[in-house]
Coordinates of C-alpha atoms and ligand atoms in Angstrom, one line a residue:
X1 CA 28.7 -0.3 27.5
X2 CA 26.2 2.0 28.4
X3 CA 24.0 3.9 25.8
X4 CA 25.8 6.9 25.3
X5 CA 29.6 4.7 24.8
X6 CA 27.2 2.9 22.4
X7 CA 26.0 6.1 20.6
X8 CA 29.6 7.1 20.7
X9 CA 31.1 4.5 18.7
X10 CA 28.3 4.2 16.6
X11 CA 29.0 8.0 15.7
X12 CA 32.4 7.4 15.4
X13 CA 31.9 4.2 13.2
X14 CA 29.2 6.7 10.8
X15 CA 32.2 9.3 10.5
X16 CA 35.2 6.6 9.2
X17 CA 32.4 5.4 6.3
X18 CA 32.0 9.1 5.8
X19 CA 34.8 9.6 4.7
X20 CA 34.9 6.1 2.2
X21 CA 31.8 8.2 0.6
X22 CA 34.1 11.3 -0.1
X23 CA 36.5 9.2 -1.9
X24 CA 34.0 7.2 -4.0
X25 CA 33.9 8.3 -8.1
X26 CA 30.7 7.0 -8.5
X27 CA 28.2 5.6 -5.8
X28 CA 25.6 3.3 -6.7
X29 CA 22.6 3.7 -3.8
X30 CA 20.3 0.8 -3.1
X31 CA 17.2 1.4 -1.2
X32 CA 14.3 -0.7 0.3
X33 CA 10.5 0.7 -1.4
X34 CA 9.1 1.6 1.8
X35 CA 9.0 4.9 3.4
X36 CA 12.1 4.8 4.9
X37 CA 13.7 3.0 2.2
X38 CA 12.4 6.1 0.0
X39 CA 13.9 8.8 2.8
X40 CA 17.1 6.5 3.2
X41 CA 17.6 6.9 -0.9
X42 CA 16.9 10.2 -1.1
X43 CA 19.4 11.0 1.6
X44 CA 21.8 8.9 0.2
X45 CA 21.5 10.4 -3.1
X46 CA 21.5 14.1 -1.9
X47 CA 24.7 13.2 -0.3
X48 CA 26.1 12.4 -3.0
X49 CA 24.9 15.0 -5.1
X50 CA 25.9 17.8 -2.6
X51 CA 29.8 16.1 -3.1
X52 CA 29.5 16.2 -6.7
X53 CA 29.6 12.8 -7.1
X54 CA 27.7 10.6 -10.1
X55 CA 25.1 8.9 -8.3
X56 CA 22.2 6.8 -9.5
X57 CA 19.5 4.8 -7.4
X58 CA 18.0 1.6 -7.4
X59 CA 14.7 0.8 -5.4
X60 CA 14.5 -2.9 -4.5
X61 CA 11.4 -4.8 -3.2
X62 CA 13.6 -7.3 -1.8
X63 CA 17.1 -8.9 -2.3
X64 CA 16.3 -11.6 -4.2
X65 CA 19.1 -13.5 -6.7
X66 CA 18.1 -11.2 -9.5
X67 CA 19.2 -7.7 -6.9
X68 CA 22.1 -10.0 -6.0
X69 CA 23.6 -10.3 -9.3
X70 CA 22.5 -6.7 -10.2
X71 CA 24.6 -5.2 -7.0
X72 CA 27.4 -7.1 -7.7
X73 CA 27.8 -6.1 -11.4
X74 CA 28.4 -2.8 -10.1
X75 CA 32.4 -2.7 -9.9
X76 CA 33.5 0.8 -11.2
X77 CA 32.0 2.6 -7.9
X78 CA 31.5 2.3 -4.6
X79 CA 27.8 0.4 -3.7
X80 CA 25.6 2.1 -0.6
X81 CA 22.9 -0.3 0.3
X82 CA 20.2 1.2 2.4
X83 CA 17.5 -0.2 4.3
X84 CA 18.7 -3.7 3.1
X85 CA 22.0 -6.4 2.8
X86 CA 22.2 -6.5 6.2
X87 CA 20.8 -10.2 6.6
X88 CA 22.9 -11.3 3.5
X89 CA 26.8 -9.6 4.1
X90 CA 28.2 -13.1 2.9
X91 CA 27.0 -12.4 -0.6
X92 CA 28.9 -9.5 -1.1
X93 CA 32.0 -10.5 1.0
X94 CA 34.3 -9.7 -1.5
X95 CA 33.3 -5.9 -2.8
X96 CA 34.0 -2.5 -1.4
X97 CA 30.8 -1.2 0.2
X98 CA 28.6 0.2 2.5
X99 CA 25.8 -0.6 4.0
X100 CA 23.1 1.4 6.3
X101 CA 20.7 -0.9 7.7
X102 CA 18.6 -1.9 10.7
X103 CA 17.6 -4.8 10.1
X104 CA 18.9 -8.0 12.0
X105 CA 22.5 -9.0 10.8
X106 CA 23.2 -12.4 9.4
X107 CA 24.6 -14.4 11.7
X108 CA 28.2 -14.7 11.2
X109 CA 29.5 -17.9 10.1
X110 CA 31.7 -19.6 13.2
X111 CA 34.8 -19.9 10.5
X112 CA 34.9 -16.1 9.9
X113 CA 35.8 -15.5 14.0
X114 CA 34.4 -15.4 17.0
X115 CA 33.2 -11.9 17.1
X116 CA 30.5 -10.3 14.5
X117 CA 32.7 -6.9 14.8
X118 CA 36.0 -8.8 14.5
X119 CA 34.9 -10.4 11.1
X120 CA 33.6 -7.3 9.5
X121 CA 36.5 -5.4 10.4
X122 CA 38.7 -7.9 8.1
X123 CA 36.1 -7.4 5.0
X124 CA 35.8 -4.2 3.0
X125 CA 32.4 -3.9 3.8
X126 CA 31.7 -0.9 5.8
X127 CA 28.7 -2.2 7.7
X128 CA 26.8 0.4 9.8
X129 CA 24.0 -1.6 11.8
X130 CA 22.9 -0.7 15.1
X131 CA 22.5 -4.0 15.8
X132 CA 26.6 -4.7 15.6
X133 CA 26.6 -2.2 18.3
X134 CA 24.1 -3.0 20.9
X135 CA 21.5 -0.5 20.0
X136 CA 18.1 -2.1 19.1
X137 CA 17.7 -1.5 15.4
X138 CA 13.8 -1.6 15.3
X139 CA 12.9 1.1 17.9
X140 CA 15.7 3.3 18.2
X141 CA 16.8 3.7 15.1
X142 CA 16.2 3.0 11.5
X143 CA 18.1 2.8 8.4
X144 CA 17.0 6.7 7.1
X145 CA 17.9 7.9 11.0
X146 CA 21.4 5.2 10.0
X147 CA 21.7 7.0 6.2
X148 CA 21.5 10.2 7.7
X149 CA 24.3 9.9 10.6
X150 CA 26.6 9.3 7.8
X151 CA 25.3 12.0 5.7
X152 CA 26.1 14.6 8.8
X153 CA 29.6 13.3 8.8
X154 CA 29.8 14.1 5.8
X155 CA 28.9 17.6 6.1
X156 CA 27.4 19.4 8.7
X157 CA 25.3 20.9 6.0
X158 CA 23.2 17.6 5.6
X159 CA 21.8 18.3 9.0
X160 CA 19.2 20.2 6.7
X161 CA 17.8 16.2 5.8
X162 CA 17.1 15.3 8.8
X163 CA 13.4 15.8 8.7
X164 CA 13.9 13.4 6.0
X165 CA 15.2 11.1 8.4
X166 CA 12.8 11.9 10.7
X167 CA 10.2 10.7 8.0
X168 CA 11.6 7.4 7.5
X169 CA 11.7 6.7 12.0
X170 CA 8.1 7.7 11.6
X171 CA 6.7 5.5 8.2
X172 CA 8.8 2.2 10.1
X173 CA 6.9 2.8 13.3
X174 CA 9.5 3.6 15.6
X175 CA 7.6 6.0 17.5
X176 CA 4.7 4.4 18.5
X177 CA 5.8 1.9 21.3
X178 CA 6.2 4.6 23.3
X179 CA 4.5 7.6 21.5
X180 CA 7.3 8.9 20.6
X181 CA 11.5 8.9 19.1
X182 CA 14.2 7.5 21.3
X183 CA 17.6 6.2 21.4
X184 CA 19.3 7.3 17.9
X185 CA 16.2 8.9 16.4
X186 CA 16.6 10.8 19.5
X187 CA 19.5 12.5 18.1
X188 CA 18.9 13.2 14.8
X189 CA 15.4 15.2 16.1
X190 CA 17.9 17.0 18.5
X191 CA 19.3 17.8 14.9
X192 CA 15.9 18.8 13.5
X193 CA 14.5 20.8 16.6
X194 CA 17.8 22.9 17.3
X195 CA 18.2 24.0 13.5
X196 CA 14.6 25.1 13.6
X197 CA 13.3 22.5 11.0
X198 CA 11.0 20.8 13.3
X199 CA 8.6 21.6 15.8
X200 CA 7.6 18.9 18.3
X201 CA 3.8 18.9 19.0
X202 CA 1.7 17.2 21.6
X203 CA -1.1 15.7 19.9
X204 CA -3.9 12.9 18.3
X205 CA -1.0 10.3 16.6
X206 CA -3.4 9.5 13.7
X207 CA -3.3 8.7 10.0
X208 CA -4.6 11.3 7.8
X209 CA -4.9 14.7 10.1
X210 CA -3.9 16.5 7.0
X211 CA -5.7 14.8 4.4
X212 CA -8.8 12.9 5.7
X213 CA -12.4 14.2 6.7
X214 CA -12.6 14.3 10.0
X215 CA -14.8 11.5 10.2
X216 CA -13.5 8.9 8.3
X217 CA -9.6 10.1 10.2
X218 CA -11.7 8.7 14.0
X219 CA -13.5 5.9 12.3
X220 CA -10.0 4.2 10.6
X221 CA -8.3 5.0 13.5
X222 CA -6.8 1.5 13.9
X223 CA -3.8 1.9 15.6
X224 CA -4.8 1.2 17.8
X225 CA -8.8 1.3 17.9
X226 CA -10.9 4.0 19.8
X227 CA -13.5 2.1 21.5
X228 CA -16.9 2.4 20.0
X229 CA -15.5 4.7 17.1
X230 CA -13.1 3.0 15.2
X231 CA -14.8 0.7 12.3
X232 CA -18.3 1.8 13.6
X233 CA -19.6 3.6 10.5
X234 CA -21.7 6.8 12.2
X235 CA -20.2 6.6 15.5
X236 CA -18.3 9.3 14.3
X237 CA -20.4 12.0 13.4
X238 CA -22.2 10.9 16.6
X239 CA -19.4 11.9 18.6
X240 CA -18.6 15.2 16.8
X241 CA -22.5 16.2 17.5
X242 CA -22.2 15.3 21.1
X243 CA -19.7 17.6 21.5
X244 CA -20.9 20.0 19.4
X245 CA -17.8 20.5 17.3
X246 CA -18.7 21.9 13.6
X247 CA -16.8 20.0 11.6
X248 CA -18.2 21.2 7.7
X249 CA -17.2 24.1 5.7
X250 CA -20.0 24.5 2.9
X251 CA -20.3 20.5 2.1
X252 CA -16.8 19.5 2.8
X253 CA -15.6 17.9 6.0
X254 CA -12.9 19.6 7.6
X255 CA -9.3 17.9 8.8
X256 CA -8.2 17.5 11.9
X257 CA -5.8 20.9 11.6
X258 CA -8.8 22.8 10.0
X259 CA -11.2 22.4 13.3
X260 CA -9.6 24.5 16.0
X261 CA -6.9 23.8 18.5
X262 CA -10.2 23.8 21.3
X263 CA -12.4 21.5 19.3
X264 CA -9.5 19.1 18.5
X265 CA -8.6 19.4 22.3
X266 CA -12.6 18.3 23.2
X267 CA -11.7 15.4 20.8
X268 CA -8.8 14.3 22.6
X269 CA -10.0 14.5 26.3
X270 CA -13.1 12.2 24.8
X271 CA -10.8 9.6 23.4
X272 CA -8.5 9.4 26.6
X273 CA -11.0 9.1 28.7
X274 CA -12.5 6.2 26.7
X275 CA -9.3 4.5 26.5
X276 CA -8.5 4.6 30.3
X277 CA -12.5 3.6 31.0
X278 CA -11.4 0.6 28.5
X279 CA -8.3 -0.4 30.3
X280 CA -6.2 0.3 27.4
X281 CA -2.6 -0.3 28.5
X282 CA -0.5 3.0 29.0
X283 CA 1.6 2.1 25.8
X284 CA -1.2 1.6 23.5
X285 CA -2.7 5.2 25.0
X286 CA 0.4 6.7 23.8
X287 CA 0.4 5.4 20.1
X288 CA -3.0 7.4 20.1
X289 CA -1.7 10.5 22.0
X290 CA 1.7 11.7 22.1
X291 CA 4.7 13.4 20.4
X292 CA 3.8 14.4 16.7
X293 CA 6.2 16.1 14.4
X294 CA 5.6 19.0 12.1
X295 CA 8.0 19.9 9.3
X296 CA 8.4 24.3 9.5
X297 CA 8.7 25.7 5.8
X298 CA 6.3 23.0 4.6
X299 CA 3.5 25.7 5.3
X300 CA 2.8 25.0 1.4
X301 CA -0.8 23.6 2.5
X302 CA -2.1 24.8 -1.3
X303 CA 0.7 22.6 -2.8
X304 CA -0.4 19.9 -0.7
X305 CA 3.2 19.2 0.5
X306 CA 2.8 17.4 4.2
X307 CA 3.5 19.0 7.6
X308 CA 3.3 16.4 9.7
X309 CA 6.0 13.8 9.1
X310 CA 3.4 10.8 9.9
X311 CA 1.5 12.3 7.1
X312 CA 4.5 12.8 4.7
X313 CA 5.6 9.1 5.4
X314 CA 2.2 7.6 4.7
X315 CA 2.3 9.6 1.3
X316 CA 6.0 7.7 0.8
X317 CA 4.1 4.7 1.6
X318 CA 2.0 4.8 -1.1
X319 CA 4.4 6.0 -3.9
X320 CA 6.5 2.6 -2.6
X321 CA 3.6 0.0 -2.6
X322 CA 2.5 1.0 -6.2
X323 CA 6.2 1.4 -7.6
X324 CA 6.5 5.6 -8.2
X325 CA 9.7 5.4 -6.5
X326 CA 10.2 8.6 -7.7
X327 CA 7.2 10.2 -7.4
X328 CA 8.5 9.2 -3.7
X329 CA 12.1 11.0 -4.0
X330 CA 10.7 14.1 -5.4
X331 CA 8.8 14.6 -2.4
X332 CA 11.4 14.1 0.2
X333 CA 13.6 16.3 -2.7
X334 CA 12.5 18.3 -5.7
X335 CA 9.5 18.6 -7.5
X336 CA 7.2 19.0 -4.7
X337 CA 4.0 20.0 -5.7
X338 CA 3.9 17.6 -9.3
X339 CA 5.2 14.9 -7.3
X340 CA 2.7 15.4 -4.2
X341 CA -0.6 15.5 -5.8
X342 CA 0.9 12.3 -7.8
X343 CA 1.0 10.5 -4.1
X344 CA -2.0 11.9 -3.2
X345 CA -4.2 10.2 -6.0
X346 CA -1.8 6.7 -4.8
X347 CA -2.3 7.2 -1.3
X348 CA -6.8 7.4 -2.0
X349 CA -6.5 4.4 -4.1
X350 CA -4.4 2.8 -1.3
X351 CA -7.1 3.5 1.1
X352 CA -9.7 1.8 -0.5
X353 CA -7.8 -1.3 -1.2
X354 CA -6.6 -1.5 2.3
X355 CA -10.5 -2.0 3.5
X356 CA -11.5 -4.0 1.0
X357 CA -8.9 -6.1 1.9
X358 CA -9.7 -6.2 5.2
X359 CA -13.1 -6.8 4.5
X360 CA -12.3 -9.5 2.2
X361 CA -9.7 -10.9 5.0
X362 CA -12.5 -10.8 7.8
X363 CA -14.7 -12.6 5.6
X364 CA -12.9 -15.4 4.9
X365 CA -11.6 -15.6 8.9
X366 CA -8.0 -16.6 9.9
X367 CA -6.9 -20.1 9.8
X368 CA -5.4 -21.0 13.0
X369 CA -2.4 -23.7 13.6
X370 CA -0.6 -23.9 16.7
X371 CA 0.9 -20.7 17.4
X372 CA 0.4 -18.6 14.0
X373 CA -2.7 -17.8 12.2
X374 CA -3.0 -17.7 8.4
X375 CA -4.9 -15.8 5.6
X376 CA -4.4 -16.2 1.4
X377 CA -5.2 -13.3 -0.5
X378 CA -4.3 -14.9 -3.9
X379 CA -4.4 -12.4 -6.5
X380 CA -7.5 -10.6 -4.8
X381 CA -5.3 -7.7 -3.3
X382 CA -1.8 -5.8 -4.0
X383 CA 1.3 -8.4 -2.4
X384 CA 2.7 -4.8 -1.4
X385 CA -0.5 -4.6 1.6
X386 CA -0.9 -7.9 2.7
X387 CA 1.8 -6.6 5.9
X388 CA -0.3 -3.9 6.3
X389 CA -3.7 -5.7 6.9
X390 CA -1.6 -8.5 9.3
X391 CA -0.8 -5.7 11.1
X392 CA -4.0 -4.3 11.5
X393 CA -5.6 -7.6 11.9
X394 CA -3.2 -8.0 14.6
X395 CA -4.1 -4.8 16.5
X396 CA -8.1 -5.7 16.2
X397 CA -9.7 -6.5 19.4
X398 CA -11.1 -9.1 17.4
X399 CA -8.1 -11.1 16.3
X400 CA -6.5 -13.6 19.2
X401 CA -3.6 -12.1 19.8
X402 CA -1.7 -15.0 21.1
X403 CA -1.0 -16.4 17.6
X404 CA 1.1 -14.6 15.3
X405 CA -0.6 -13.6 12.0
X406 CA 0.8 -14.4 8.7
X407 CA -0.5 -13.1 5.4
X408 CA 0.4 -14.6 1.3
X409 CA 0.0 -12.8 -1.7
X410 CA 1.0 -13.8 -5.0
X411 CA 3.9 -11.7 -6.5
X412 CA 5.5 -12.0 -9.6
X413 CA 5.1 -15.6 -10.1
X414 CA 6.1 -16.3 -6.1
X415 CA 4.6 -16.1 -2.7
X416 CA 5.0 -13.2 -1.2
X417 CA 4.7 -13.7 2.8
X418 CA 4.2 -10.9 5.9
X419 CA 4.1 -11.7 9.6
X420 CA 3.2 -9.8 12.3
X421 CA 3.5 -10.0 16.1
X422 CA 3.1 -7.9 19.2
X423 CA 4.9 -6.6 22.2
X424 CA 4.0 -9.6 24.3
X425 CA 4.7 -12.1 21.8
X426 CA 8.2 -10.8 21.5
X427 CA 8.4 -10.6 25.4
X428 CA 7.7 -14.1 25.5
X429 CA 10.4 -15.3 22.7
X430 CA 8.8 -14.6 19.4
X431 CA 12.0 -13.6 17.1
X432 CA 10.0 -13.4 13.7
X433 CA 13.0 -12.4 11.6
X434 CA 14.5 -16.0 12.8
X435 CA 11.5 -17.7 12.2
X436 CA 10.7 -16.6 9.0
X437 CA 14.2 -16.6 7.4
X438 CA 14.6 -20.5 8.9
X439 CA 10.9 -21.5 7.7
X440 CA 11.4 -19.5 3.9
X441 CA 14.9 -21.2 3.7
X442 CA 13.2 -24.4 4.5
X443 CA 11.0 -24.3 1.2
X444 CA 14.2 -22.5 -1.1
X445 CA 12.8 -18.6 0.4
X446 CA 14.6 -16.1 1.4
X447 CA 13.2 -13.9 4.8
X448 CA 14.1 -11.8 7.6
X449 CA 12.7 -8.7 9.0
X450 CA 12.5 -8.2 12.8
X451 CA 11.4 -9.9 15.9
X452 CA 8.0 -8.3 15.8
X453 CA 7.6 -7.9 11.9
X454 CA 8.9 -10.1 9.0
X455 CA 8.5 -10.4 5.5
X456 CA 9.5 -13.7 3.2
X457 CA 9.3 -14.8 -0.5
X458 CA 9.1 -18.2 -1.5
X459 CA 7.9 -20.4 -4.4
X460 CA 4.4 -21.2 -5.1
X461 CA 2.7 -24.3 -3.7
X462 CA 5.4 -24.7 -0.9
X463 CA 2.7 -22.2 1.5
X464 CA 2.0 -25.3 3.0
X465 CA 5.6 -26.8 3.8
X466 CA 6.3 -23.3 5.2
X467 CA 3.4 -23.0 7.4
X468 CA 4.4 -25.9 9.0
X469 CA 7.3 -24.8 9.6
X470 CA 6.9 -21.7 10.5
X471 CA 4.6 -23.0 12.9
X472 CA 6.9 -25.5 14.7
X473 CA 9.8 -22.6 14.8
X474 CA 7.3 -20.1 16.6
X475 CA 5.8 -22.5 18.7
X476 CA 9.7 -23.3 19.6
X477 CA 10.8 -20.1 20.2
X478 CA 7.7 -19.3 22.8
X479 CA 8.3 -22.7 24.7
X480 CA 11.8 -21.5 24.7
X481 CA 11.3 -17.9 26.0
X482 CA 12.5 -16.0 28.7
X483 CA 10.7 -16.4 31.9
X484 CA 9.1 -13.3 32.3
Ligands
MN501 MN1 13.5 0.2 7.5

């Protein structure tokens, strides 16, 4: 099938569950904490709303036996998962409902029939995965971008969320392996562009253009690191000098958007020049440079409400990692300006514990095994960043990037674990979602995620068991791997 056969019955597939949402009496939405579990909720719910029918939402951290029984209770309306069940269809085998996902499906049990599609057919759940259909669920599209199609079949008056989409492509990455949306996300900015609700920009991809001095924006630019900026405390201001960009208004430091379009064009010349002098692969330069995505009519700069939809899903970031889900939703929907300064005051506090983590992290050094690498925050940092500073560890120039790197937290009595790989990893077999579902369910977990990120949750004391073998399952899968 080629790509656009795929889109096709994808689209077609998003328009028959459309119409299951119509007839629903009452919907019950189930949505994922992270950014685009907040824009896939808020989509979901909108939809609903907009058909006039009873909704109410439920943000889960994970489906654990607890969600499980919860979702299942729910028997007088129709269910719409978002952003999770994928990985667990079997638990629900026997309800009416949809779900909007991305994530890897479980595999389907050989009894059910031979073909994934065939055995879904036959249940009443109304699965839409882009995984089921050949389309690579962690770059080209995500379960907001998922959400959404349905939502336009529904009405074509929904097109008018699909910045909100848009917001939820952006906060799982999905733009930045090639510095920019493809595939399915694709379409949905098509959406966004041709109804004049989105302007595509050429530009710096960082963190914090709207809200950070400009400063601190180059120095935590991690994603990947500017040589001889990044983490080098004065390097900075030593740069802006040296170019002789003004960058203060009275004692404040200005934002990237409040230094003009030549200054932030000096800046940018600097830093590709640096990167290319540092034989910085071509994918990586386009993570730091490349498409960037402002939301038009969100010119309320006083109100604080973001332009830039890497901006608005770092802000939904934050409202998910310290639990004001809704704080979240009234961003992507109603009461803006309360709920923005809300997230702003989350997203500082979120800031500071991500480098104290990493400091903390650094200090202690990663433990090494055979082809992961380990750190234990305890109780020392939030569960809900220990993904964030694997990742970043990951992306350091410091870190050995041929081991995967594997975080614990304590949460709520258990373990919570993150994982996180890179492009060559995965090119050389890594399947994280596999490993870290097989390894969790090893030690009684539960885990999944995708081939490049993962999360788990298993019991305390068993980090040990799991490391092990997590290990031997990694080290499997990469002696395993495709030749080239
Ligand atoms: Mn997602």
């Amino acid at each position: 099938m080629s790509l656009d056969e795929k889109a096709d019955a994808f689209i077609a597939e998003s328009k028959r569950i459309a119409k299951v949402i119509g007839a629903a009496e009452k919907i019950y939405i189930f949505t994922h904490i992270d950014a685009d579990g907040i824009s896939s909720g808020s989509i979901a719910f909108e939809t609903a709303r907009r058909l006039s029918i009873p909704a109410e939402i439920k943000f889960l951290k994970k489906l654990d036996d607890e969600a499980t029984k919860l979702i299942r209770e729910k028997r007088d309306g129709l269910v719409w998962m978002n952003d999770l069940g994928s990985g667990y269809v079997s638990r629900f085998q026997d309800m009416e409902m949809v779900i909007a996902d991305h994530h890897q499906p479980e595999p389907v049990s050989p009894i059910s029939g031979s073909s994934g599609q065939a055995s879904l057919a036959e249940s009443s759940i109304h699965h839409l995965n882009a995984h089921l259909f050949g389309i690579e669920g962690s770059t080209e599209i995500c379960s907001s971008t998922t959400s959404y199609f349905i939502s336009r079949a529904v009405s074509k008056n929904n097109v008018d969320l699909s910045p909100i989409a848009l917001v939820g492509a952006v906060g799982d990455l999905q733009d930045s392996r090639h510095g920019r949306l493809t595939g399915m996300n694709r379409i949905v900015l098509e959406d966004a562009v041709n109804s004049g609700l989105v302007t595509v920009v050429r530009d710096g991809r960082f963190y914090g253009k709207e809200t950070r001095g400009l400063t601190k924006l180059l120095e935590y630019s991690v994603d990947p690191p500017i040589p001889g900026i990044s983490s080098e405390p004065g390097a900075a201001e030593r740069l802006l000098q040296s170019l002789r960009i003004n960058y203060r208004n009275g004692g404040r430091e200005m934002t990237w958007y409040e230094i003009g379009i030549e200054e932030r064009r000096k800046v940018m010349s600097f830093i590709v020049e640096r990167l290319i002098a540092e034989k910085v692969p071509a994918e990586d330069i386009n993570s730091v440079i490349g498409e960037t995505y402002i939301i038009n009519g969100n010119e309320g700069a006083a109100a604080g409400m973001p332009r830039d939809v890497k901006e608005f899903a770092t802000l939904l970031n934050a409202c998910g990692r310290y639990e004001h889900y809704e704080t979240g939703m009234g961003i992507c929907l109603g009461d803006r300006e309360h709920s923005v300064s809300d997230a702003l005051k989350l997203l500082e506090g979120h800031r500071r514990n991500v480098a104290s983590t990493i400091r903390l992290v650094k200090g202690e050094g990663l433990s090494p095994m055979r082809k992961i690498q380990y750190f234990h925050v305890r109780d020392r940092a939030p569960d809900s960043i220990v993904g964030t500073i694997a990742g970043i560890l990951m992306k350091s120039s410091e870190t050995d990037s041929s081991r995967v790197i594997v975080g614990f937290a304590y949460s709520e009595g258990k373990v919570k674990v993150s994982a996180r790989g890179n492009p060559d990893l995965v090119a050389a077999g890594l399947n994280l979602s596999d490993a870290m579902r097989r390894a969790a369910e090893s030690v009684g977990g539960i885990g999944g995620g995708h081939s490049i990120a993962a999360g788990a949750t298993i019991e305390s004391g068993s980090e040990e068991a799991f490391l092990n073998a997590l290990d031997e399952a990694v080290a499997g899968q990469l002696s395993n791997g495709h030749a080239g």
